[in-house]
GROMACS .gro file of C-alpha atoms in nm:
model
  438
    1UNK     CA    1   9.386  -9.041 -15.927
    2UNK     CA    2   9.473  -8.969 -15.566
    3UNK     CA    3   9.202  -8.706 -15.527
    4UNK     CA    4   8.934  -8.955 -15.637
    5UNK     CA    5   9.072  -9.207 -15.388
    6UNK     CA    6   9.077  -8.944 -15.112
    7UNK     CA    7   8.715  -8.849 -15.188
    8UNK     CA    8   8.604  -9.214 -15.170
    9UNK     CA    9   8.786  -9.256 -14.840
   10UNK     CA   10   8.634  -8.931 -14.707
   11UNK     CA   11   8.284  -9.042 -14.807
   12UNK     CA   12   8.335  -9.380 -14.639
   13UNK     CA   13   8.465  -9.206 -14.324
   14UNK     CA   14   8.164  -8.970 -14.326
   15UNK     CA   15   7.918  -9.263 -14.342
   16UNK     CA   16   8.097  -9.454 -14.069
   17UNK     CA   17   8.077  -9.162 -13.822
   18UNK     CA   18   7.737  -8.999 -13.895
   19UNK     CA   19   7.716  -8.803 -13.566
   20UNK     CA   20   8.056  -8.639 -13.608
   21UNK     CA   21   7.987  -8.570 -13.976
   22UNK     CA   22   7.645  -8.426 -13.903
   23UNK     CA   23   7.776  -8.195 -13.629
   24UNK     CA   24   8.063  -8.078 -13.847
   25UNK     CA   25   7.841  -8.003 -14.149
   26UNK     CA   26   7.585  -7.832 -13.924
   27UNK     CA   27   7.857  -7.603 -13.786
   28UNK     CA   28   7.971  -7.508 -14.137
   29UNK     CA   29   7.610  -7.460 -14.253
   30UNK     CA   30   7.527  -7.220 -13.971
   31UNK     CA   31   7.850  -7.024 -14.018
   32UNK     CA   32   7.791  -6.985 -14.392
   33UNK     CA   33   7.419  -6.908 -14.355
   34UNK     CA   34   7.467  -6.637 -14.091
   35UNK     CA   35   7.762  -6.482 -14.273
   36UNK     CA   36   7.578  -6.481 -14.607
   37UNK     CA   37   7.267  -6.323 -14.451
   38UNK     CA   38   7.483  -6.051 -14.299
   39UNK     CA   39   7.689  -5.991 -14.616
   40UNK     CA   40   7.396  -6.017 -14.859
   41UNK     CA   41   7.186  -5.766 -14.668
   42UNK     CA   42   7.461  -5.507 -14.700
   43UNK     CA   43   7.509  -5.605 -15.065
   44UNK     CA   44   7.138  -5.553 -15.139
   45UNK     CA   45   7.138  -5.209 -14.975
   46UNK     CA   46   7.469  -5.083 -15.116
   47UNK     CA   47   7.550  -5.239 -15.454
   48UNK     CA   48   7.405  -5.117 -15.787
   49UNK     CA   49   7.068  -5.276 -15.860
   50UNK     CA   50   6.762  -5.190 -16.068
   51UNK     CA   51   6.678  -4.903 -16.095
   52UNK     CA   52   6.952  -4.764 -15.870
   53UNK     CA   53   7.225  -4.876 -16.110
   54UNK     CA   54   7.429  -4.560 -16.041
   55UNK     CA   55   7.460  -4.613 -15.666
   56UNK     CA   56   7.841  -4.593 -15.682
   57UNK     CA   57   7.811  -4.242 -15.827
   58UNK     CA   58   7.501  -4.123 -15.639
   59UNK     CA   59   7.524  -3.858 -15.366
   60UNK     CA   60   7.253  -3.702 -15.152
   61UNK     CA   61   7.180  -3.370 -14.988
   62UNK     CA   62   6.913  -3.431 -14.726
   63UNK     CA   63   6.908  -3.272 -14.380
   64UNK     CA   64   6.945  -2.895 -14.355
   65UNK     CA   65   6.926  -2.649 -14.068
   66UNK     CA   66   6.876  -2.276 -14.040
   67UNK     CA   67   7.080  -2.164 -13.740
   68UNK     CA   68   6.996  -1.838 -13.560
   69UNK     CA   69   7.340  -1.714 -13.460
   70UNK     CA   70   7.232  -1.454 -13.205
   71UNK     CA   71   6.986  -1.669 -13.012
   72UNK     CA   72   7.173  -1.995 -13.080
   73UNK     CA   73   6.887  -2.216 -13.191
   74UNK     CA   74   6.819  -2.396 -13.516
   75UNK     CA   75   6.528  -2.519 -13.724
   76UNK     CA   76   6.599  -2.850 -13.894
   77UNK     CA   77   6.434  -3.025 -14.189
   78UNK     CA   78   6.515  -3.099 -14.552
   79UNK     CA   79   6.532  -2.840 -14.832
   80UNK     CA   80   6.254  -2.595 -14.905
   81UNK     CA   81   6.140  -2.507 -15.256
   82UNK     CA   82   6.347  -2.186 -15.275
   83UNK     CA   83   6.668  -2.360 -15.172
   84UNK     CA   84   6.597  -2.663 -15.393
   85UNK     CA   85   6.467  -2.494 -15.708
   86UNK     CA   86   6.651  -2.162 -15.714
   87UNK     CA   87   6.988  -2.272 -15.577
   88UNK     CA   88   7.071  -2.643 -15.553
   89UNK     CA   89   6.901  -2.747 -15.878
   90UNK     CA   90   7.120  -2.498 -16.067
   91UNK     CA   91   7.452  -2.641 -15.945
   92UNK     CA   92   7.683  -2.716 -16.241
   93UNK     CA   93   7.941  -2.939 -16.072
   94UNK     CA   94   7.764  -3.278 -16.090
   95UNK     CA   95   7.674  -3.458 -16.410
   96UNK     CA   96   7.308  -3.439 -16.307
   97UNK     CA   97   7.100  -3.295 -16.021
   98UNK     CA   98   6.748  -3.407 -15.932
   99UNK     CA   99   6.504  -3.286 -15.669
  100UNK     CA  100   6.246  -3.518 -15.512
  101UNK     CA  101   6.031  -3.584 -15.211
  102UNK     CA  102   5.812  -3.875 -15.111
  103UNK     CA  103   5.465  -3.889 -14.961
  104UNK     CA  104   5.174  -4.126 -14.914
  105UNK     CA  105   4.873  -4.010 -15.112
  106UNK     CA  106   4.529  -4.153 -15.183
  107UNK     CA  107   4.427  -4.311 -15.511
  108UNK     CA  108   4.051  -4.276 -15.544
  109UNK     CA  109   3.799  -4.458 -15.760
  110UNK     CA  110   3.701  -4.293 -16.088
  111UNK     CA  111   3.455  -4.411 -16.357
  112UNK     CA  112   3.721  -4.507 -16.612
  113UNK     CA  113   3.898  -4.744 -16.372
  114UNK     CA  114   3.816  -5.112 -16.412
  115UNK     CA  115   3.712  -5.147 -16.045
  116UNK     CA  116   3.631  -4.940 -15.738
  117UNK     CA  117   3.961  -4.831 -15.590
  118UNK     CA  118   4.046  -4.628 -15.283
  119UNK     CA  119   4.386  -4.700 -15.138
  120UNK     CA  120   4.710  -4.536 -15.036
  121UNK     CA  121   4.993  -4.499 -15.285
  122UNK     CA  122   5.361  -4.437 -15.228
  123UNK     CA  123   5.417  -4.130 -15.444
  124UNK     CA  124   5.745  -3.963 -15.534
  125UNK     CA  125   5.722  -3.608 -15.661
  126UNK     CA  126   6.029  -3.544 -15.871
  127UNK     CA  127   6.165  -3.347 -16.164
  128UNK     CA  128   6.243  -3.476 -16.514
  129UNK     CA  129   6.611  -3.537 -16.437
  130UNK     CA  130   6.514  -3.801 -16.182
  131UNK     CA  131   6.483  -4.055 -16.464
  132UNK     CA  132   6.841  -3.988 -16.578
  133UNK     CA  133   6.983  -4.089 -16.240
  134UNK     CA  134   6.746  -4.380 -16.176
  135UNK     CA  135   6.735  -4.594 -16.489
  136UNK     CA  136   6.388  -4.745 -16.499
  137UNK     CA  137   6.272  -4.997 -16.758
  138UNK     CA  138   5.983  -4.834 -16.943
  139UNK     CA  139   5.731  -5.100 -17.043
  140UNK     CA  140   5.529  -4.837 -17.230
  141UNK     CA  141   5.549  -4.463 -17.293
  142UNK     CA  142   5.830  -4.241 -17.167
  143UNK     CA  143   5.934  -4.026 -16.870
  144UNK     CA  144   5.777  -3.682 -16.859
  145UNK     CA  145   5.992  -3.423 -17.031
  146UNK     CA  146   6.172  -3.118 -16.895
  147UNK     CA  147   5.935  -2.899 -17.098
  148UNK     CA  148   5.630  -3.064 -16.939
  149UNK     CA  149   5.786  -3.017 -16.598
  150UNK     CA  150   5.875  -2.650 -16.659
  151UNK     CA  151   5.519  -2.584 -16.785
  152UNK     CA  152   5.382  -2.732 -16.461
  153UNK     CA  153   5.184  -2.995 -16.648
  154UNK     CA  154   5.013  -3.255 -16.429
  155UNK     CA  155   5.199  -3.559 -16.562
  156UNK     CA  156   5.303  -3.885 -16.398
  157UNK     CA  157   5.479  -4.215 -16.453
  158UNK     CA  158   5.322  -4.518 -16.284
  159UNK     CA  159   5.442  -4.868 -16.204
  160UNK     CA  160   5.315  -5.173 -16.389
  161UNK     CA  161   5.143  -5.293 -16.070
  162UNK     CA  162   4.934  -4.974 -16.048
  163UNK     CA  163   4.859  -4.986 -16.421
  164UNK     CA  164   4.723  -5.341 -16.389
  165UNK     CA  165   4.504  -5.236 -16.095
  166UNK     CA  166   4.353  -4.942 -16.278
  167UNK     CA  167   4.301  -5.052 -16.634
  168UNK     CA  168   4.226  -5.371 -16.823
  169UNK     CA  169   4.387  -5.238 -17.143
  170UNK     CA  170   4.737  -5.327 -17.259
  171UNK     CA  171   5.004  -5.088 -17.136
  172UNK     CA  172   5.040  -4.904 -17.468
  173UNK     CA  173   4.671  -4.809 -17.459
  174UNK     CA  174   4.701  -4.667 -17.106
  175UNK     CA  175   4.949  -4.397 -17.210
  176UNK     CA  176   4.773  -4.062 -17.218
  177UNK     CA  177   4.495  -4.170 -16.982
  178UNK     CA  178   4.452  -4.028 -16.634
  179UNK     CA  179   4.529  -4.125 -16.278
  180UNK     CA  180   4.366  -3.938 -15.990
  181UNK     CA  181   4.573  -3.888 -15.675
  182UNK     CA  182   4.431  -3.681 -15.389
  183UNK     CA  183   4.161  -3.572 -15.637
  184UNK     CA  184   4.423  -3.421 -15.868
  185UNK     CA  185   4.425  -3.553 -16.224
  186UNK     CA  186   4.758  -3.655 -16.373
  187UNK     CA  187   4.815  -3.762 -16.733
  188UNK     CA  188   5.012  -4.087 -16.761
  189UNK     CA  189   5.322  -4.051 -16.981
  190UNK     CA  190   5.490  -4.382 -16.899
  191UNK     CA  191   5.467  -4.718 -16.723
  192UNK     CA  192   5.777  -4.862 -16.558
  193UNK     CA  193   5.869  -5.201 -16.422
  194UNK     CA  194   5.826  -5.178 -16.046
  195UNK     CA  195   6.129  -5.199 -15.822
  196UNK     CA  196   6.187  -5.348 -15.479
  197UNK     CA  197   6.098  -5.149 -15.169
  198UNK     CA  198   6.457  -5.205 -15.061
  199UNK     CA  199   6.551  -4.943 -15.321
  200UNK     CA  200   6.437  -4.682 -15.072
  201UNK     CA  201   6.554  -4.381 -15.275
  202UNK     CA  202   6.361  -4.469 -15.592
  203UNK     CA  203   6.072  -4.694 -15.488
  204UNK     CA  204   5.721  -4.561 -15.551
  205UNK     CA  205   5.389  -4.659 -15.702
  206UNK     CA  206   5.371  -4.334 -15.898
  207UNK     CA  207   5.619  -4.062 -15.997
  208UNK     CA  208   5.454  -3.723 -16.036
  209UNK     CA  209   5.594  -3.390 -16.148
  210UNK     CA  210   5.675  -3.175 -15.845
  211UNK     CA  211   5.421  -2.911 -15.751
  212UNK     CA  212   5.639  -2.662 -15.566
  213UNK     CA  213   5.337  -2.445 -15.477
  214UNK     CA  214   5.156  -2.698 -15.258
  215UNK     CA  215   5.403  -2.812 -14.991
  216UNK     CA  216   5.446  -2.724 -14.626
  217UNK     CA  217   5.766  -2.523 -14.565
  218UNK     CA  218   5.936  -2.297 -14.313
  219UNK     CA  219   6.206  -2.029 -14.282
  220UNK     CA  220   6.086  -1.845 -14.594
  221UNK     CA  221   6.082  -2.170 -14.793
  222UNK     CA  222   6.448  -2.241 -14.727
  223UNK     CA  223   6.351  -2.552 -14.530
  224UNK     CA  224   6.095  -2.804 -14.650
  225UNK     CA  225   6.044  -3.166 -14.759
  226UNK     CA  226   6.278  -3.184 -15.062
  227UNK     CA  227   6.601  -3.377 -15.103
  228UNK     CA  228   6.862  -3.349 -15.380
  229UNK     CA  229   7.023  -3.637 -15.565
  230UNK     CA  230   7.353  -3.580 -15.745
  231UNK     CA  231   7.513  -3.796 -16.012
  232UNK     CA  232   7.886  -3.743 -15.950
  233UNK     CA  233   8.135  -3.943 -16.158
  234UNK     CA  234   8.474  -3.830 -16.024
  235UNK     CA  235   8.656  -3.638 -15.750
  236UNK     CA  236   8.663  -3.314 -15.950
  237UNK     CA  237   8.285  -3.312 -15.983
  238UNK     CA  238   8.256  -3.382 -15.610
  239UNK     CA  239   8.494  -3.097 -15.520
  240UNK     CA  240   8.314  -2.857 -15.755
  241UNK     CA  241   7.978  -2.955 -15.604
  242UNK     CA  242   8.100  -2.892 -15.250
  243UNK     CA  243   8.240  -2.551 -15.352
  244UNK     CA  244   7.909  -2.453 -15.509
  245UNK     CA  245   7.720  -2.564 -15.198
  246UNK     CA  246   7.953  -2.348 -14.989
  247UNK     CA  247   7.876  -2.053 -15.218
  248UNK     CA  248   7.506  -2.118 -15.167
  249UNK     CA  249   7.556  -2.112 -14.790
  250UNK     CA  250   7.726  -1.773 -14.821
  251UNK     CA  251   7.445  -1.638 -15.040
  252UNK     CA  252   7.179  -1.753 -14.792
  253UNK     CA  253   7.374  -1.593 -14.505
  254UNK     CA  254   7.381  -1.266 -14.702
  255UNK     CA  255   7.006  -1.272 -14.765
  256UNK     CA  256   6.899  -1.370 -14.413
  257UNK     CA  257   7.092  -1.159 -14.167
  258UNK     CA  258   7.163  -1.336 -13.839
  259UNK     CA  259   7.100  -1.680 -13.989
  260UNK     CA  260   7.327  -1.940 -14.140
  261UNK     CA  261   7.247  -2.246 -14.347
  262UNK     CA  262   7.402  -2.563 -14.202
  263UNK     CA  263   7.432  -2.867 -14.431
  264UNK     CA  264   7.721  -3.051 -14.263
  265UNK     CA  265   7.943  -3.287 -14.461
  266UNK     CA  266   7.717  -3.312 -14.765
  267UNK     CA  267   7.658  -3.434 -15.028
  268UNK     CA  268   7.700  -3.786 -14.893
  269UNK     CA  269   7.764  -4.094 -15.102
  270UNK     CA  270   7.504  -4.369 -15.121
  271UNK     CA  271   7.718  -4.613 -14.923
  272UNK     CA  272   7.782  -4.358 -14.648
  273UNK     CA  273   7.413  -4.266 -14.631
  274UNK     CA  274   7.311  -4.631 -14.588
  275UNK     CA  275   7.586  -4.712 -14.338
  276UNK     CA  276   7.513  -4.401 -14.137
  277UNK     CA  277   7.142  -4.489 -14.123
  278UNK     CA  278   7.221  -4.845 -14.015
  279UNK     CA  279   7.459  -4.722 -13.745
  280UNK     CA  280   7.211  -4.445 -13.647
  281UNK     CA  281   7.491  -4.190 -13.622
  282UNK     CA  282   7.503  -3.817 -13.689
  283UNK     CA  283   7.766  -3.654 -13.912
  284UNK     CA  284   7.970  -3.566 -13.603
  285UNK     CA  285   7.957  -3.924 -13.474
  286UNK     CA  286   8.017  -4.097 -13.807
  287UNK     CA  287   8.345  -4.285 -13.846
  288UNK     CA  288   8.450  -4.528 -14.118
  289UNK     CA  289   8.684  -4.692 -13.868
  290UNK     CA  290   8.389  -4.753 -13.634
  291UNK     CA  291   8.188  -4.906 -13.922
  292UNK     CA  292   8.476  -5.136 -14.022
  293UNK     CA  293   8.554  -5.233 -13.663
  294UNK     CA  294   8.195  -5.320 -13.574
  295UNK     CA  295   8.137  -5.522 -13.892
  296UNK     CA  296   8.470  -5.703 -13.866
  297UNK     CA  297   8.383  -5.798 -13.508
  298UNK     CA  298   8.053  -5.947 -13.628
  299UNK     CA  299   8.227  -6.142 -13.906
  300UNK     CA  300   8.491  -6.275 -13.668
  301UNK     CA  301   8.225  -6.393 -13.424
  302UNK     CA  302   8.030  -6.558 -13.706
  303UNK     CA  303   8.337  -6.737 -13.847
  304UNK     CA  304   8.597  -6.774 -13.575
  305UNK     CA  305   8.374  -6.917 -13.300
  306UNK     CA  306   8.244  -7.205 -13.521
  307UNK     CA  307   8.599  -7.263 -13.649
  308UNK     CA  308   8.731  -7.297 -13.292
  309UNK     CA  309   8.451  -7.539 -13.204
  310UNK     CA  310   8.525  -7.747 -13.513
  311UNK     CA  311   8.895  -7.739 -13.432
  312UNK     CA  312   8.815  -7.892 -13.093
  313UNK     CA  313   8.599  -8.158 -13.258
  314UNK     CA  314   8.873  -8.241 -13.508
  315UNK     CA  315   9.135  -8.255 -13.233
  316UNK     CA  316   8.925  -8.508 -13.042
  317UNK     CA  317   8.865  -8.702 -13.362
  318UNK     CA  318   9.240  -8.715 -13.431
  319UNK     CA  319   9.298  -8.868 -13.089
  320UNK     CA  320   9.058  -9.149 -13.179
  321UNK     CA  321   9.224  -9.203 -13.517
  322UNK     CA  322   9.581  -9.234 -13.385
  323UNK     CA  323   9.582  -9.613 -13.429
  324UNK     CA  324   9.462  -9.581 -13.788
  325UNK     CA  325   9.729  -9.319 -13.857
  326UNK     CA  326   9.998  -9.542 -13.701
  327UNK     CA  327   9.896  -9.840 -13.920
  328UNK     CA  328   9.900  -9.629 -14.236
  329UNK     CA  329  10.240  -9.488 -14.143
  330UNK     CA  330  10.376  -9.842 -14.091
  331UNK     CA  331  10.269  -9.930 -14.446
  332UNK     CA  332  10.461  -9.634 -14.586
  333UNK     CA  333  10.210  -9.350 -14.586
  334UNK     CA  334  10.384  -9.014 -14.572
  335UNK     CA  335  10.281  -8.718 -14.358
  336UNK     CA  336  10.189  -8.521 -14.670
  337UNK     CA  337   9.958  -8.794 -14.802
  338UNK     CA  338   9.788  -8.833 -14.464
  339UNK     CA  339   9.753  -8.456 -14.432
  340UNK     CA  340   9.609  -8.438 -14.785
  341UNK     CA  341   9.354  -8.703 -14.694
  342UNK     CA  342   9.245  -8.512 -14.383
  343UNK     CA  343   9.235  -8.187 -14.583
  344UNK     CA  344   9.011  -8.344 -14.852
  345UNK     CA  345   8.777  -8.474 -14.580
  346UNK     CA  346   8.750  -8.123 -14.438
  347UNK     CA  347   8.687  -7.971 -14.783
  348UNK     CA  348   8.413  -8.226 -14.857
  349UNK     CA  349   8.230  -8.143 -14.535
  350UNK     CA  350   8.283  -7.772 -14.594
  351UNK     CA  351   8.143  -7.786 -14.948
  352UNK     CA  352   7.831  -7.968 -14.832
  353UNK     CA  353   7.786  -7.722 -14.544
  354UNK     CA  354   7.850  -7.423 -14.772
  355UNK     CA  355   7.584  -7.538 -15.019
  356UNK     CA  356   7.328  -7.592 -14.741
  357UNK     CA  357   7.420  -7.260 -14.581
  358UNK     CA  358   7.374  -7.080 -14.914
  359UNK     CA  359   7.026  -7.230 -14.961
  360UNK     CA  360   6.926  -7.138 -14.604
  361UNK     CA  361   7.055  -6.779 -14.633
  362UNK     CA  362   6.871  -6.721 -14.962
  363UNK     CA  363   6.552  -6.869 -14.819
  364UNK     CA  364   6.567  -6.650 -14.509
  365UNK     CA  365   6.633  -6.334 -14.712
  366UNK     CA  366   6.367  -6.416 -14.970
  367UNK     CA  367   6.086  -6.509 -14.732
  368UNK     CA  368   6.172  -6.306 -14.419
  369UNK     CA  369   6.332  -5.986 -14.545
  370UNK     CA  370   6.122  -5.762 -14.321
  371UNK     CA  371   6.248  -5.944 -14.009
  372UNK     CA  372   6.606  -5.908 -14.135
  373UNK     CA  373   6.552  -5.534 -14.184
  374UNK     CA  374   6.422  -5.502 -13.829
  375UNK     CA  375   6.737  -5.675 -13.706
  376UNK     CA  376   6.986  -5.472 -13.910
  377UNK     CA  377   6.823  -5.138 -13.987
  378UNK     CA  378   6.483  -5.070 -13.826
  379UNK     CA  379   6.482  -4.711 -13.960
  380UNK     CA  380   6.452  -4.847 -14.315
  381UNK     CA  381   6.097  -4.958 -14.229
  382UNK     CA  382   5.986  -4.594 -14.252
  383UNK     CA  383   6.043  -4.622 -14.628
  384UNK     CA  384   5.872  -4.960 -14.662
  385UNK     CA  385   5.502  -5.038 -14.659
  386UNK     CA  386   5.392  -5.222 -14.347
  387UNK     CA  387   5.137  -5.429 -14.540
  388UNK     CA  388   5.370  -5.601 -14.786
  389UNK     CA  389   5.689  -5.802 -14.771
  390UNK     CA  390   5.979  -5.626 -14.949
  391UNK     CA  391   6.045  -5.789 -15.285
  392UNK     CA  392   6.381  -5.959 -15.327
  393UNK     CA  393   6.488  -6.071 -15.675
  394UNK     CA  394   6.746  -6.338 -15.757
  395UNK     CA  395   6.972  -6.067 -15.900
  396UNK     CA  396   6.969  -5.890 -15.564
  397UNK     CA  397   7.041  -6.211 -15.374
  398UNK     CA  398   7.315  -6.361 -15.587
  399UNK     CA  399   7.642  -6.176 -15.578
  400UNK     CA  400   7.941  -6.377 -15.704
  401UNK     CA  401   8.171  -6.145 -15.507
  402UNK     CA  402   7.989  -6.200 -15.178
  403UNK     CA  403   7.942  -6.573 -15.232
  404UNK     CA  404   8.298  -6.658 -15.335
  405UNK     CA  405   8.454  -6.425 -15.077
  406UNK     CA  406   8.248  -6.591 -14.804
  407UNK     CA  407   8.336  -6.941 -14.928
  408UNK     CA  408   8.708  -6.858 -14.950
  409UNK     CA  409   8.709  -6.714 -14.597
  410UNK     CA  410   8.517  -7.019 -14.469
  411UNK     CA  411   8.767  -7.252 -14.640
  412UNK     CA  412   9.060  -7.065 -14.484
  413UNK     CA  413   8.912  -7.079 -14.133
  414UNK     CA  414   8.806  -7.443 -14.169
  415UNK     CA  415   9.137  -7.548 -14.322
  416UNK     CA  416   9.326  -7.396 -14.032
  417UNK     CA  417   9.086  -7.560 -13.787
  418UNK     CA  418   9.151  -7.897 -13.953
  419UNK     CA  419   9.518  -7.876 -14.045
  420UNK     CA  420   9.650  -7.753 -13.709
  421UNK     CA  421   9.516  -8.045 -13.496
  422UNK     CA  422   9.589  -8.290 -13.780
  423UNK     CA  423   9.950  -8.169 -13.803
  424UNK     CA  424  10.003  -8.216 -13.431
  425UNK     CA  425   9.851  -8.565 -13.450
  426UNK     CA  426  10.078  -8.663 -13.740
  427UNK     CA  427  10.390  -8.560 -13.545
  428UNK     CA  428  10.346  -8.864 -13.318
  429UNK     CA  429  10.586  -9.147 -13.400
  430UNK     CA  430  10.448  -9.481 -13.527
  431UNK     CA  431  10.491  -9.670 -13.195
  432UNK     CA  432  10.303  -9.409 -12.991
  433UNK     CA  433  10.028  -9.396 -13.254
  434UNK     CA  434   9.986  -9.777 -13.259
  435UNK     CA  435   9.979  -9.792 -12.879
  436UNK     CA  436   9.718  -9.514 -12.853
  437UNK     CA  437   9.398  -9.676 -12.727
  438UNK     CA  438   9.195  -9.365 -12.654
   0.00000   0.00000   0.00000
């Protein structure tokens, strides 16, 4: 077959010119590696992954302000317990509404623990509906129920890592035992498989039932530390949610004369929340066009600049191969066959470079994720422990969509960088090609 012959010729050509081949493959490797690191980071933060499998349908209500109209000043924070529990939690538009807030609390040693322990825990206080939006794998037990939450029972779900630290028993035997956080005793109802710290909305060591009575708040408990998570499946649910939030704003304005509740363009989708955090922009400054423009510029720099460099290398290489091309033409080789040969050579180098680039990008993301976060989104570090490296699973790294899209784009750029100079070289007539001594 011709393809087999072309591959043999390409391999022979690669071995005969190791410097050129090495530089070409290195260029492709760097282009693929940098592009995959860039694309995979966004994929990890945006696409559905355990336990945030509903990211495409998840919306958030976070920042709130109470604006004093007469004196024109505002207090800003998240939601307080009154706003969260008595208003937002009762919204009917979404499929599900959950209230949560995160804090670092101390796990202290107690006699029943298998060793002396005193360390900080990442704790999420949340309601029972939290586990309907974030689909955790329960290794033992169950999430705490709505009835337990309504009765203000001190119940908690812990991660498997915390369970292994505390007890030597199997997970099933731990259910019903206690965990002591900030000297408050919680009964364990379930143990979940831990998730990566890159799942910043759901990551915690322990998930405790919210205690609305013991939080710091302001503006008559309208502002406080709570955020709302909405599970919204379609545009109608989104429109209904926004209408209900507007009604809440009007109710608050009626209760607090001279004040208005400002929530901006919320609830915001997961993708918008992440992109807005990465771009460090306010609601007024946020623009999808700006996001697309900035990211497209990065992709073009990562792909186009190496492609132009390789095009120059190939053009110089074609000048040196003019005599070879002239001889092959004189023996009856057609332009299409010569072009196919050059195209196969380019694809072989590109495939090798793509494979190496993929390995490098995965290695960098797996072993140096914290440095990548600092480069792309330093604000995400506030949600990630400084002592540990964020966990990255193979499922988070490997996205067929990202990989094949990147490879296709690389092939297109590299093909153009190879075919254009090759086409110009093949336009030379046989005599000029044979007489070319450069």
